[in-house]
Amino acid sequence: MFTIGDFARYGRVSARMLRHYDALGLLRPARTDPDSGYRYYEAAQLARLNRIIALKDLGFSLQQVGAILAEEVSVPELRGMLRLRRAELEAALTAAGARLAQVEARLRTIESEGRMSADDVVVKRTGTVLLAELTGIAAGYGPEDIGPVIQPLYTELCRRLETAGVTSAGPGLAYYEDAPATAAGSEPPTEADERSAGTESGTTPSPGNEAIVVHAGMVITQEALDKAGLPVGDRAATADGRAVTAGADGPGFAVVTLPGLDCAATVVHRGPMSRILPTAQNLAHWIDANGYRSAGYARELYLECPPDQEKWVTELQEPVVRG
């Protein structure tokens, strides 16, 4: 038998907590002295105490813990519950880390306001490229929305290119567009949304819908397609001038002829894309200060993408027109 103090020490809890568990009927003492009222516990009761603490840490209330223990939770079941909770906590940590990265990016943006040199931005034309691409939908245009969508797309695209025997001829190139109109039930558009809404690929984006179509592409050549024995098919022109190869989805990716930009304000970003915000906003300041206005989403040309994302080099290519 152990006194309540000794039992609390072995169980790594407080004696006050043991009294509380006793009052709730969760963990009764093995014996209570009728004269002094002192509580005494047995070593075998540590197993029940461990289950109480584990279930409590899983997020269950003490009332729920009592109900679960009454059903005699087995060790495998408890282990499964603990693993589930661990996965939830790991996901929460990942989400918190992503939010922290966004906070840091906002702070860098604030700290770098007004420091960008005009020499950092180059206005130029970009050439037409042939892309192998996969597409996905992101909830918004923020890095926290784009990252979880575009990274798996590129992983899968590279796998499918390798399977098809197609060797890329250049860096990755990502571009974006508003998602098509959604069904009824979306929020009513604001006046600003009405002004910014346009047409894309024959559909009208929903002004109240902030979803973005993510195009993850790799530069390829016609020679690489021919060498891999992939059919080209007929080219179907889209509203924005892209030419999508019909019938080339056999290997699991589309082949797209992406027109160049007649006038693009470009700037090089160094580091992970999760910290793109300061670079993108500095580019916006430059565009505004030099008499231009944006003509669409910026493209992202991934010049260098080593395993260490701190060494990534990405060129932003934002289409612009004279204001």
PDB file of C-alpha atoms in Angstrom:
ATOM      1  CA  MET A   1       0.000   0.000   0.000  1.00  0.00           C
ATOM      2  CA  PHE A   2       1.107   3.537  -0.734  1.00  0.00           C
ATOM      3  CA  THR A   3       0.069   6.736   0.959  1.00  0.00           C
ATOM      4  CA  ILE A   4      -1.602   9.287  -1.286  1.00  0.00           C
ATOM      5  CA  GLY A   5       1.629  11.284  -1.353  1.00  0.00           C
ATOM      6  CA  ASP A   6       3.743   8.329  -2.460  1.00  0.00           C
ATOM      7  CA  PHE A   7       1.186   7.207  -5.027  1.00  0.00           C
ATOM      8  CA  ALA A   8       0.994  10.749  -6.424  1.00  0.00           C
ATOM      9  CA  ARG A   9       4.780  10.800  -6.740  1.00  0.00           C
ATOM     10  CA  TYR A  10       4.860   7.517  -8.641  1.00  0.00           C
ATOM     11  CA  GLY A  11       2.018   8.616 -10.891  1.00  0.00           C
ATOM     12  CA  ARG A  12       3.543  12.088 -11.482  1.00  0.00           C
ATOM     13  CA  VAL A  13       0.348  13.827 -10.409  1.00  0.00           C
ATOM     14  CA  SER A  14      -0.621  15.912  -7.421  1.00  0.00           C
ATOM     15  CA  ALA A  15      -2.320  14.582  -4.306  1.00  0.00           C
ATOM     16  CA  ARG A  16      -4.990  17.216  -4.841  1.00  0.00           C
ATOM     17  CA  MET A  17      -5.710  15.709  -8.271  1.00  0.00           C
ATOM     18  CA  LEU A  18      -6.039  12.231  -6.741  1.00  0.00           C
ATOM     19  CA  ARG A  19      -8.574  13.556  -4.233  1.00  0.00           C
ATOM     20  CA  HIS A  20     -10.484  15.099  -7.145  1.00  0.00           C
ATOM     21  CA  TYR A  21     -10.473  11.780  -9.038  1.00  0.00           C
ATOM     22  CA  ASP A  22     -11.725  10.062  -5.888  1.00  0.00           C
ATOM     23  CA  ALA A  23     -14.589  12.558  -5.528  1.00  0.00           C
ATOM     24  CA  LEU A  24     -15.612  11.938  -9.150  1.00  0.00           C
ATOM     25  CA  GLY A  25     -15.383   8.175  -8.770  1.00  0.00           C
ATOM     26  CA  LEU A  26     -12.662   7.873 -11.380  1.00  0.00           C
ATOM     27  CA  LEU A  27     -10.017   6.420  -9.083  1.00  0.00           C
ATOM     28  CA  ARG A  28     -11.067   5.246  -5.650  1.00  0.00           C
ATOM     29  CA  PRO A  29      -8.361   4.492  -3.041  1.00  0.00           C
ATOM     30  CA  ALA A  30      -7.753   0.802  -2.382  1.00  0.00           C
ATOM     31  CA  ARG A  31      -8.401   1.531   1.277  1.00  0.00           C
ATOM     32  CA  THR A  32      -9.445   4.502   3.353  1.00  0.00           C
ATOM     33  CA  ASP A  33      -8.612   4.544   7.061  1.00  0.00           C
ATOM     34  CA  PRO A  34     -11.976   4.874   8.886  1.00  0.00           C
ATOM     35  CA  ASP A  35     -10.457   6.845  11.740  1.00  0.00           C
ATOM     36  CA  SER A  36      -8.008   9.217  10.042  1.00  0.00           C
ATOM     37  CA  GLY A  37      -9.565   9.304   6.577  1.00  0.00           C
ATOM     38  CA  TYR A  38      -6.139   8.716   5.028  1.00  0.00           C
ATOM     39  CA  ARG A  39      -6.220   7.243   1.518  1.00  0.00           C
ATOM     40  CA  TYR A  40      -4.050   4.301   0.505  1.00  0.00           C
ATOM     41  CA  TYR A  41      -3.404   2.998  -3.002  1.00  0.00           C
ATOM     42  CA  GLU A  42      -2.003  -0.160  -4.591  1.00  0.00           C
ATOM     43  CA  ALA A  43       0.615  -0.299  -7.361  1.00  0.00           C
ATOM     44  CA  ALA A  44      -1.899  -2.010  -9.660  1.00  0.00           C
ATOM     45  CA  GLN A  45      -3.954   1.203  -9.640  1.00  0.00           C
ATOM     46  CA  LEU A  46      -1.215   3.028 -11.557  1.00  0.00           C
ATOM     47  CA  ALA A  47      -2.532   1.388 -14.743  1.00  0.00           C
ATOM     48  CA  ARG A  48      -5.942   3.044 -14.304  1.00  0.00           C
ATOM     49  CA  LEU A  49      -4.296   6.360 -13.404  1.00  0.00           C
ATOM     50  CA  ASN A  50      -2.232   6.193 -16.613  1.00  0.00           C
ATOM     51  CA  ARG A  51      -5.402   5.659 -18.653  1.00  0.00           C
ATOM     52  CA  ILE A  52      -7.128   8.586 -16.976  1.00  0.00           C
ATOM     53  CA  ILE A  53      -4.220  10.916 -17.724  1.00  0.00           C
ATOM     54  CA  ALA A  54      -3.855   9.636 -21.304  1.00  0.00           C
ATOM     55  CA  LEU A  55      -7.552  10.086 -22.073  1.00  0.00           C
ATOM     56  CA  LYS A  56      -7.550  13.514 -20.446  1.00  0.00           C
ATOM     57  CA  ASP A  57      -4.584  14.531 -22.624  1.00  0.00           C
ATOM     58  CA  LEU A  58      -6.517  13.316 -25.652  1.00  0.00           C
ATOM     59  CA  GLY A  59      -8.974  16.109 -24.959  1.00  0.00           C
ATOM     60  CA  PHE A  60     -11.747  14.146 -23.253  1.00  0.00           C
ATOM     61  CA  SER A  61     -13.541  15.664 -20.273  1.00  0.00           C
ATOM     62  CA  LEU A  62     -13.305  13.800 -16.965  1.00  0.00           C
ATOM     63  CA  GLN A  63     -16.944  12.802 -17.330  1.00  0.00           C
ATOM     64  CA  GLN A  64     -16.160  11.312 -20.745  1.00  0.00           C
ATOM     65  CA  VAL A  65     -13.086   9.610 -19.310  1.00  0.00           C
ATOM     66  CA  GLY A  66     -15.274   7.916 -16.717  1.00  0.00           C
ATOM     67  CA  ALA A  67     -17.682   6.689 -19.372  1.00  0.00           C
ATOM     68  CA  ILE A  68     -14.838   5.342 -21.523  1.00  0.00           C
ATOM     69  CA  LEU A  69     -13.189   3.545 -18.629  1.00  0.00           C
ATOM     70  CA  ALA A  70     -16.518   1.995 -17.708  1.00  0.00           C
ATOM     71  CA  GLU A  71     -16.417   0.285 -21.088  1.00  0.00           C
ATOM     72  CA  GLU A  72     -12.955  -1.080 -20.294  1.00  0.00           C
ATOM     73  CA  VAL A  73     -10.834   0.433 -23.058  1.00  0.00           C
ATOM     74  CA  SER A  74      -8.246  -2.108 -24.209  1.00  0.00           C
ATOM     75  CA  VAL A  75      -4.564  -1.324 -24.619  1.00  0.00           C
ATOM     76  CA  PRO A  76      -4.722  -1.555 -28.452  1.00  0.00           C
ATOM     77  CA  GLU A  77      -7.745   0.754 -28.518  1.00  0.00           C
ATOM     78  CA  LEU A  78      -6.037   3.241 -26.241  1.00  0.00           C
ATOM     79  CA  ARG A  79      -2.892   3.066 -28.356  1.00  0.00           C
ATOM     80  CA  GLY A  80      -4.948   3.837 -31.440  1.00  0.00           C
ATOM     81  CA  MET A  81      -6.568   6.815 -29.717  1.00  0.00           C
ATOM     82  CA  LEU A  82      -3.168   8.114 -28.652  1.00  0.00           C
ATOM     83  CA  ARG A  83      -1.818   7.795 -32.188  1.00  0.00           C
ATOM     84  CA  LEU A  84      -4.807   9.680 -33.543  1.00  0.00           C
ATOM     85  CA  ARG A  85      -4.286  12.448 -31.016  1.00  0.00           C
ATOM     86  CA  ARG A  86      -0.585  12.557 -31.859  1.00  0.00           C
ATOM     87  CA  ALA A  87      -1.439  12.988 -35.533  1.00  0.00           C
ATOM     88  CA  GLU A  88      -3.841  15.804 -34.665  1.00  0.00           C
ATOM     89  CA  LEU A  89      -1.199  17.553 -32.560  1.00  0.00           C
ATOM     90  CA  GLU A  90       1.400  17.172 -35.308  1.00  0.00           C
ATOM     91  CA  ALA A  91      -1.032  18.674 -37.823  1.00  0.00           C
ATOM     92  CA  ALA A  92      -1.695  21.552 -35.423  1.00  0.00           C
ATOM     93  CA  LEU A  93       2.048  22.134 -35.059  1.00  0.00           C
ATOM     94  CA  THR A  94       2.479  22.141 -38.829  1.00  0.00           C
ATOM     95  CA  ALA A  95      -0.371  24.623 -39.221  1.00  0.00           C
ATOM     96  CA  ALA A  96       1.048  26.794 -36.450  1.00  0.00           C
ATOM     97  CA  GLY A  97       4.460  26.707 -38.144  1.00  0.00           C
ATOM     98  CA  ALA A  98       2.892  27.789 -41.432  1.00  0.00           C
ATOM     99  CA  ARG A  99       1.077  30.649 -39.695  1.00  0.00           C
ATOM    100  CA  LEU A 100       4.318  31.690 -38.012  1.00  0.00           C
ATOM    101  CA  ALA A 101       6.054  31.730 -41.392  1.00  0.00           C
ATOM    102  CA  GLN A 102       3.314  33.998 -42.756  1.00  0.00           C
ATOM    103  CA  VAL A 103       3.640  36.329 -39.749  1.00  0.00           C
ATOM    104  CA  GLU A 104       7.389  36.511 -40.327  1.00  0.00           C
ATOM    105  CA  ALA A 105       6.794  37.230 -44.012  1.00  0.00           C
ATOM    106  CA  ARG A 106       4.441  40.085 -43.103  1.00  0.00           C
ATOM    107  CA  LEU A 107       7.049  41.464 -40.693  1.00  0.00           C
ATOM    108  CA  ARG A 108       9.721  41.308 -43.401  1.00  0.00           C
ATOM    109  CA  THR A 109       7.350  43.109 -45.733  1.00  0.00           C
ATOM    110  CA  ILE A 110       6.862  45.888 -43.187  1.00  0.00           C
ATOM    111  CA  GLU A 111      10.592  46.107 -42.501  1.00  0.00           C
ATOM    112  CA  SER A 112      11.507  46.251 -46.207  1.00  0.00           C
ATOM    113  CA  GLU A 113       8.937  48.873 -47.243  1.00  0.00           C
ATOM    114  CA  GLY A 114      10.537  51.544 -49.382  1.00  0.00           C
ATOM    115  CA  ARG A 115      13.926  49.827 -49.581  1.00  0.00           C
ATOM    116  CA  MET A 116      13.588  48.188 -52.982  1.00  0.00           C
ATOM    117  CA  SER A 117      15.821  49.625 -55.679  1.00  0.00           C
ATOM    118  CA  ALA A 118      14.453  50.275 -59.151  1.00  0.00           C
ATOM    119  CA  ASP A 119      17.376  48.205 -60.428  1.00  0.00           C
ATOM    120  CA  ASP A 120      15.771  45.112 -58.900  1.00  0.00           C
ATOM    121  CA  VAL A 121      12.913  45.191 -61.429  1.00  0.00           C
ATOM    122  CA  VAL A 122      13.363  44.511 -65.132  1.00  0.00           C
ATOM    123  CA  VAL A 123      10.612  45.120 -67.680  1.00  0.00           C
ATOM    124  CA  LYS A 124      10.856  42.699 -70.587  1.00  0.00           C
ATOM    125  CA  ARG A 125       9.051  40.380 -72.959  1.00  0.00           C
ATOM    126  CA  THR A 126       8.902  36.678 -72.254  1.00  0.00           C
ATOM    127  CA  GLY A 127       8.913  33.956 -74.871  1.00  0.00           C
ATOM    128  CA  THR A 128       6.302  31.364 -75.729  1.00  0.00           C
ATOM    129  CA  VAL A 129       6.966  28.036 -74.014  1.00  0.00           C
ATOM    130  CA  LEU A 130       5.738  24.478 -74.354  1.00  0.00           C
ATOM    131  CA  LEU A 131       4.686  23.072 -70.995  1.00  0.00           C
ATOM    132  CA  ALA A 132       3.704  19.736 -69.558  1.00  0.00           C
ATOM    133  CA  GLU A 133       1.343  20.638 -66.742  1.00  0.00           C
ATOM    134  CA  LEU A 134      -1.035  19.519 -64.038  1.00  0.00           C
ATOM    135  CA  THR A 135      -3.679  21.759 -62.498  1.00  0.00           C
ATOM    136  CA  GLY A 136      -5.368  22.050 -59.146  1.00  0.00           C
ATOM    137  CA  ILE A 137      -7.611  24.393 -57.197  1.00  0.00           C
ATOM    138  CA  ALA A 138      -6.397  26.498 -54.258  1.00  0.00           C
ATOM    139  CA  ALA A 139      -8.767  28.197 -51.836  1.00  0.00           C
ATOM    140  CA  GLY A 140      -7.007  31.543 -52.286  1.00  0.00           C
ATOM    141  CA  TYR A 141      -3.905  33.273 -53.622  1.00  0.00           C
ATOM    142  CA  GLY A 142      -2.005  33.398 -50.342  1.00  0.00           C
ATOM    143  CA  PRO A 143       1.167  31.306 -49.892  1.00  0.00           C
ATOM    144  CA  GLU A 144      -0.622  29.272 -47.234  1.00  0.00           C
ATOM    145  CA  ASP A 145      -3.226  28.278 -49.867  1.00  0.00           C
ATOM    146  CA  ILE A 146      -0.972  27.848 -52.903  1.00  0.00           C
ATOM    147  CA  GLY A 147       1.842  25.887 -51.235  1.00  0.00           C
ATOM    148  CA  PRO A 148      -0.141  22.789 -50.188  1.00  0.00           C
ATOM    149  CA  VAL A 149      -1.615  22.559 -53.711  1.00  0.00           C
ATOM    150  CA  ILE A 150       1.330  23.308 -55.974  1.00  0.00           C
ATOM    151  CA  GLN A 151       3.959  21.210 -54.216  1.00  0.00           C
ATOM    152  CA  PRO A 152       2.102  17.876 -54.642  1.00  0.00           C
ATOM    153  CA  LEU A 153       1.285  18.855 -58.241  1.00  0.00           C
ATOM    154  CA  TYR A 154       4.972  19.238 -59.089  1.00  0.00           C
ATOM    155  CA  THR A 155       5.881  16.017 -57.303  1.00  0.00           C
ATOM    156  CA  GLU A 156       3.253  14.131 -59.291  1.00  0.00           C
ATOM    157  CA  LEU A 157       4.101  15.895 -62.565  1.00  0.00           C
ATOM    158  CA  CYS A 158       7.777  14.960 -62.299  1.00  0.00           C
ATOM    159  CA  ARG A 159       6.780  11.360 -61.596  1.00  0.00           C
ATOM    160  CA  ARG A 160       4.496  11.225 -64.624  1.00  0.00           C
ATOM    161  CA  LEU A 161       7.092  12.815 -66.902  1.00  0.00           C
ATOM    162  CA  GLU A 162       9.626  10.203 -65.831  1.00  0.00           C
ATOM    163  CA  THR A 163       7.109   7.409 -66.387  1.00  0.00           C
ATOM    164  CA  ALA A 164       6.314   8.751 -69.873  1.00  0.00           C
ATOM    165  CA  GLY A 165      10.000   9.098 -70.715  1.00  0.00           C
ATOM    166  CA  VAL A 166       9.782  12.848 -71.266  1.00  0.00           C
ATOM    167  CA  THR A 167      12.801  14.897 -70.178  1.00  0.00           C
ATOM    168  CA  SER A 168      12.154  18.501 -69.180  1.00  0.00           C
ATOM    169  CA  ALA A 169      14.028  21.113 -71.169  1.00  0.00           C
ATOM    170  CA  GLY A 170      13.968  23.922 -68.661  1.00  0.00           C
ATOM    171  CA  PRO A 171      12.763  25.094 -65.266  1.00  0.00           C
ATOM    172  CA  GLY A 172       9.319  24.822 -63.784  1.00  0.00           C
ATOM    173  CA  LEU A 173       6.842  27.559 -64.641  1.00  0.00           C
ATOM    174  CA  ALA A 174       3.666  28.126 -62.636  1.00  0.00           C
ATOM    175  CA  TYR A 175       0.819  30.412 -63.595  1.00  0.00           C
ATOM    176  CA  TYR A 176      -2.572  31.174 -62.103  1.00  0.00           C
ATOM    177  CA  GLU A 177      -6.092  32.170 -63.049  1.00  0.00           C
ATOM    178  CA  ASP A 178      -9.399  32.746 -61.308  1.00  0.00           C
ATOM    179  CA  ALA A 179     -11.447  29.624 -60.760  1.00  0.00           C
ATOM    180  CA  PRO A 180     -14.543  29.302 -62.952  1.00  0.00           C
ATOM    181  CA  ALA A 181     -17.918  30.410 -61.631  1.00  0.00           C
ATOM    182  CA  THR A 182     -19.342  28.202 -58.921  1.00  0.00           C
ATOM    183  CA  ALA A 183     -22.901  27.088 -58.422  1.00  0.00           C
ATOM    184  CA  ALA A 184     -25.515  29.266 -56.806  1.00  0.00           C
ATOM    185  CA  GLY A 185     -24.958  29.967 -53.164  1.00  0.00           C
ATOM    186  CA  SER A 186     -21.696  31.888 -53.351  1.00  0.00           C
ATOM    187  CA  GLU A 187     -21.431  35.219 -51.581  1.00  0.00           C
ATOM    188  CA  PRO A 188     -22.706  38.241 -53.502  1.00  0.00           C
ATOM    189  CA  PRO A 189     -19.909  40.169 -55.246  1.00  0.00           C
ATOM    190  CA  THR A 190     -18.706  43.542 -54.055  1.00  0.00           C
ATOM    191  CA  GLU A 191     -18.191  46.475 -56.402  1.00  0.00           C
ATOM    192  CA  ALA A 192     -14.445  45.806 -56.382  1.00  0.00           C
ATOM    193  CA  ASP A 193     -15.073  42.167 -57.249  1.00  0.00           C
ATOM    194  CA  GLU A 194     -17.254  43.191 -60.174  1.00  0.00           C
ATOM    195  CA  ARG A 195     -14.460  45.385 -61.559  1.00  0.00           C
ATOM    196  CA  SER A 196     -11.811  42.677 -61.180  1.00  0.00           C
ATOM    197  CA  ALA A 197     -13.866  39.836 -62.679  1.00  0.00           C
ATOM    198  CA  GLY A 198     -12.870  38.730 -66.165  1.00  0.00           C
ATOM    199  CA  THR A 199     -13.160  35.788 -68.494  1.00  0.00           C
ATOM    200  CA  GLU A 200     -10.833  32.818 -68.687  1.00  0.00           C
ATOM    201  CA  SER A 201     -10.909  29.796 -70.971  1.00  0.00           C
ATOM    202  CA  GLY A 202     -14.466  30.567 -72.031  1.00  0.00           C
ATOM    203  CA  THR A 203     -15.855  30.730 -68.498  1.00  0.00           C
ATOM    204  CA  THR A 204     -16.626  33.602 -66.168  1.00  0.00           C
ATOM    205  CA  PRO A 205     -14.873  33.570 -62.783  1.00  0.00           C
ATOM    206  CA  SER A 206     -17.189  33.963 -59.847  1.00  0.00           C
ATOM    207  CA  PRO A 207     -16.491  37.410 -58.349  1.00  0.00           C
ATOM    208  CA  GLY A 208     -17.433  36.175 -54.895  1.00  0.00           C
ATOM    209  CA  ASN A 209     -15.217  33.111 -55.217  1.00  0.00           C
ATOM    210  CA  GLU A 210     -11.568  33.551 -54.232  1.00  0.00           C
ATOM    211  CA  ALA A 211     -10.524  30.106 -55.484  1.00  0.00           C
ATOM    212  CA  ILE A 212      -7.533  30.008 -57.817  1.00  0.00           C
ATOM    213  CA  VAL A 213      -6.650  27.551 -60.571  1.00  0.00           C
ATOM    214  CA  VAL A 214      -3.029  26.536 -60.090  1.00  0.00           C
ATOM    215  CA  HIS A 215      -1.099  25.471 -63.203  1.00  0.00           C
ATOM    216  CA  ALA A 216       2.111  23.627 -62.333  1.00  0.00           C
ATOM    217  CA  GLY A 217       4.172  23.286 -65.511  1.00  0.00           C
ATOM    218  CA  MET A 218       7.569  22.064 -66.666  1.00  0.00           C
ATOM    219  CA  VAL A 219       9.190  23.363 -69.858  1.00  0.00           C
ATOM    220  CA  ILE A 220       9.495  20.616 -72.479  1.00  0.00           C
ATOM    221  CA  THR A 221      10.198  20.383 -76.215  1.00  0.00           C
ATOM    222  CA  GLN A 222       8.358  18.858 -79.135  1.00  0.00           C
ATOM    223  CA  GLU A 223      11.418  16.721 -79.719  1.00  0.00           C
ATOM    224  CA  ALA A 224      11.114  15.235 -76.226  1.00  0.00           C
ATOM    225  CA  LEU A 225       7.474  14.348 -76.909  1.00  0.00           C
ATOM    226  CA  ASP A 226       8.373  12.777 -80.254  1.00  0.00           C
ATOM    227  CA  LYS A 227      11.205  10.800 -78.689  1.00  0.00           C
ATOM    228  CA  ALA A 228       8.812   9.472 -76.047  1.00  0.00           C
ATOM    229  CA  GLY A 229       6.348   8.511 -78.776  1.00  0.00           C
ATOM    230  CA  LEU A 230       3.547  10.701 -77.437  1.00  0.00           C
ATOM    231  CA  PRO A 231       0.880  11.919 -79.870  1.00  0.00           C
ATOM    232  CA  VAL A 232       0.430  15.642 -80.225  1.00  0.00           C
ATOM    233  CA  GLY A 233      -3.118  15.856 -81.518  1.00  0.00           C
ATOM    234  CA  ASP A 234      -4.910  19.027 -82.519  1.00  0.00           C
ATOM    235  CA  ARG A 235      -4.338  22.297 -80.746  1.00  0.00           C
ATOM    236  CA  ALA A 236      -7.425  23.921 -79.218  1.00  0.00           C
ATOM    237  CA  ALA A 237      -7.000  27.622 -78.517  1.00  0.00           C
ATOM    238  CA  THR A 238      -8.333  29.017 -75.239  1.00  0.00           C
ATOM    239  CA  ALA A 239      -9.644  32.488 -74.505  1.00  0.00           C
ATOM    240  CA  ASP A 240      -6.288  33.690 -73.172  1.00  0.00           C
ATOM    241  CA  GLY A 241      -4.294  32.449 -76.139  1.00  0.00           C
ATOM    242  CA  ARG A 242      -3.082  29.182 -74.662  1.00  0.00           C
ATOM    243  CA  ALA A 243      -3.076  26.214 -77.010  1.00  0.00           C
ATOM    244  CA  VAL A 244      -3.873  22.973 -75.238  1.00  0.00           C
ATOM    245  CA  THR A 245      -2.959  19.760 -77.001  1.00  0.00           C
ATOM    246  CA  ALA A 246      -6.028  17.567 -77.319  1.00  0.00           C
ATOM    247  CA  GLY A 247      -5.562  13.870 -76.767  1.00  0.00           C
ATOM    248  CA  ALA A 248      -2.195  14.196 -75.012  1.00  0.00           C
ATOM    249  CA  ASP A 249      -3.512  13.237 -71.601  1.00  0.00           C
ATOM    250  CA  GLY A 250      -2.553   9.600 -72.047  1.00  0.00           C
ATOM    251  CA  PRO A 251       0.571   9.947 -69.866  1.00  0.00           C
ATOM    252  CA  GLY A 252      -1.467  11.838 -67.268  1.00  0.00           C
ATOM    253  CA  PHE A 253      -0.538  15.431 -68.052  1.00  0.00           C
ATOM    254  CA  ALA A 254      -1.615  18.147 -70.467  1.00  0.00           C
ATOM    255  CA  VAL A 255       0.667  19.707 -73.066  1.00  0.00           C
ATOM    256  CA  VAL A 256       0.157  23.466 -73.221  1.00  0.00           C
ATOM    257  CA  THR A 257       1.598  26.132 -75.472  1.00  0.00           C
ATOM    258  CA  LEU A 258       1.782  29.138 -73.171  1.00  0.00           C
ATOM    259  CA  PRO A 259       2.109  32.484 -74.978  1.00  0.00           C
ATOM    260  CA  GLY A 260       4.794  34.887 -73.880  1.00  0.00           C
ATOM    261  CA  LEU A 261       4.022  38.147 -72.112  1.00  0.00           C
ATOM    262  CA  ASP A 262       4.384  41.286 -74.236  1.00  0.00           C
ATOM    263  CA  CYS A 263       5.293  43.361 -71.197  1.00  0.00           C
ATOM    264  CA  ALA A 264       6.245  41.851 -67.853  1.00  0.00           C
ATOM    265  CA  ALA A 265       7.679  43.460 -64.745  1.00  0.00           C
ATOM    266  CA  THR A 266      10.088  40.866 -63.418  1.00  0.00           C
ATOM    267  CA  VAL A 267      12.009  40.493 -60.184  1.00  0.00           C
ATOM    268  CA  VAL A 268      14.070  37.693 -58.657  1.00  0.00           C
ATOM    269  CA  HIS A 269      13.013  36.191 -55.342  1.00  0.00           C
ATOM    270  CA  ARG A 270      15.516  34.223 -53.272  1.00  0.00           C
ATOM    271  CA  GLY A 271      14.367  31.721 -50.664  1.00  0.00           C
ATOM    272  CA  PRO A 272      11.268  29.588 -50.117  1.00  0.00           C
ATOM    273  CA  MET A 273       7.985  30.533 -51.729  1.00  0.00           C
ATOM    274  CA  SER A 274       6.411  30.732 -48.287  1.00  0.00           C
ATOM    275  CA  ARG A 275       8.295  34.044 -47.988  1.00  0.00           C
ATOM    276  CA  ILE A 276       7.278  35.411 -51.377  1.00  0.00           C
ATOM    277  CA  LEU A 277       5.086  38.146 -49.886  1.00  0.00           C
ATOM    278  CA  PRO A 278       7.755  40.864 -49.364  1.00  0.00           C
ATOM    279  CA  THR A 279       9.108  40.401 -52.902  1.00  0.00           C
ATOM    280  CA  ALA A 280       5.619  40.426 -54.437  1.00  0.00           C
ATOM    281  CA  GLN A 281       4.570  43.556 -52.549  1.00  0.00           C
ATOM    282  CA  ASN A 282       7.810  45.368 -53.365  1.00  0.00           C
ATOM    283  CA  LEU A 283       7.111  44.563 -57.009  1.00  0.00           C
ATOM    284  CA  ALA A 284       3.625  46.026 -56.589  1.00  0.00           C
ATOM    285  CA  HIS A 285       5.118  49.248 -55.162  1.00  0.00           C
ATOM    286  CA  TRP A 286       7.475  49.479 -58.136  1.00  0.00           C
ATOM    287  CA  ILE A 287       4.670  48.917 -60.649  1.00  0.00           C
ATOM    288  CA  ASP A 288       2.565  51.647 -59.052  1.00  0.00           C
ATOM    289  CA  ALA A 289       5.451  54.089 -58.730  1.00  0.00           C
ATOM    290  CA  ASN A 290       6.528  53.711 -62.358  1.00  0.00           C
ATOM    291  CA  GLY A 291       3.218  54.290 -64.082  1.00  0.00           C
ATOM    292  CA  TYR A 292       2.206  50.709 -64.762  1.00  0.00           C
ATOM    293  CA  ARG A 293      -0.753  48.627 -63.670  1.00  0.00           C
ATOM    294  CA  SER A 294      -1.042  44.892 -63.276  1.00  0.00           C
ATOM    295  CA  ALA A 295      -2.664  42.888 -66.065  1.00  0.00           C
ATOM    296  CA  GLY A 296      -3.010  39.571 -64.266  1.00  0.00           C
ATOM    297  CA  TYR A 297      -1.446  37.127 -61.878  1.00  0.00           C
ATOM    298  CA  ALA A 298       2.330  36.898 -61.810  1.00  0.00           C
ATOM    299  CA  ARG A 299       3.950  33.808 -63.269  1.00  0.00           C
ATOM    300  CA  GLU A 300       6.639  32.031 -61.278  1.00  0.00           C
ATOM    301  CA  LEU A 301       9.721  30.770 -63.126  1.00  0.00           C
ATOM    302  CA  TYR A 302      11.659  28.437 -60.828  1.00  0.00           C
ATOM    303  CA  LEU A 303      15.258  29.052 -61.873  1.00  0.00           C
ATOM    304  CA  GLU A 304      16.935  27.045 -59.116  1.00  0.00           C
ATOM    305  CA  CYS A 305      15.184  24.572 -56.810  1.00  0.00           C
ATOM    306  CA  PRO A 306      17.764  22.635 -54.752  1.00  0.00           C
ATOM    307  CA  PRO A 307      16.643  20.532 -51.756  1.00  0.00           C
ATOM    308  CA  ASP A 308      17.447  23.448 -49.438  1.00  0.00           C
ATOM    309  CA  GLN A 309      14.599  25.892 -50.099  1.00  0.00           C
ATOM    310  CA  GLU A 310      16.658  28.745 -48.648  1.00  0.00           C
ATOM    311  CA  LYS A 311      18.693  28.512 -51.872  1.00  0.00           C
ATOM    312  CA  TRP A 312      15.705  28.642 -54.215  1.00  0.00           C
ATOM    313  CA  VAL A 313      15.799  31.292 -56.950  1.00  0.00           C
ATOM    314  CA  THR A 314      12.462  32.258 -58.519  1.00  0.00           C
ATOM    315  CA  GLU A 315      11.667  34.947 -61.070  1.00  0.00           C
ATOM    316  CA  LEU A 316       8.277  36.619 -60.744  1.00  0.00           C
ATOM    317  CA  GLN A 317       6.872  37.713 -64.105  1.00  0.00           C
ATOM    318  CA  GLU A 318       3.890  39.999 -63.679  1.00  0.00           C
ATOM    319  CA  PRO A 319       2.083  41.131 -66.850  1.00  0.00           C
ATOM    320  CA  VAL A 320       1.728  44.915 -66.850  1.00  0.00           C
ATOM    321  CA  VAL A 321       0.397  47.697 -69.042  1.00  0.00           C
ATOM    322  CA  ARG A 322       0.946  51.420 -68.928  1.00  0.00           C
ATOM    323  CA  GLY A 323      -1.501  53.028 -66.520  1.00  0.00           C
TER     324      GLY A 323
END
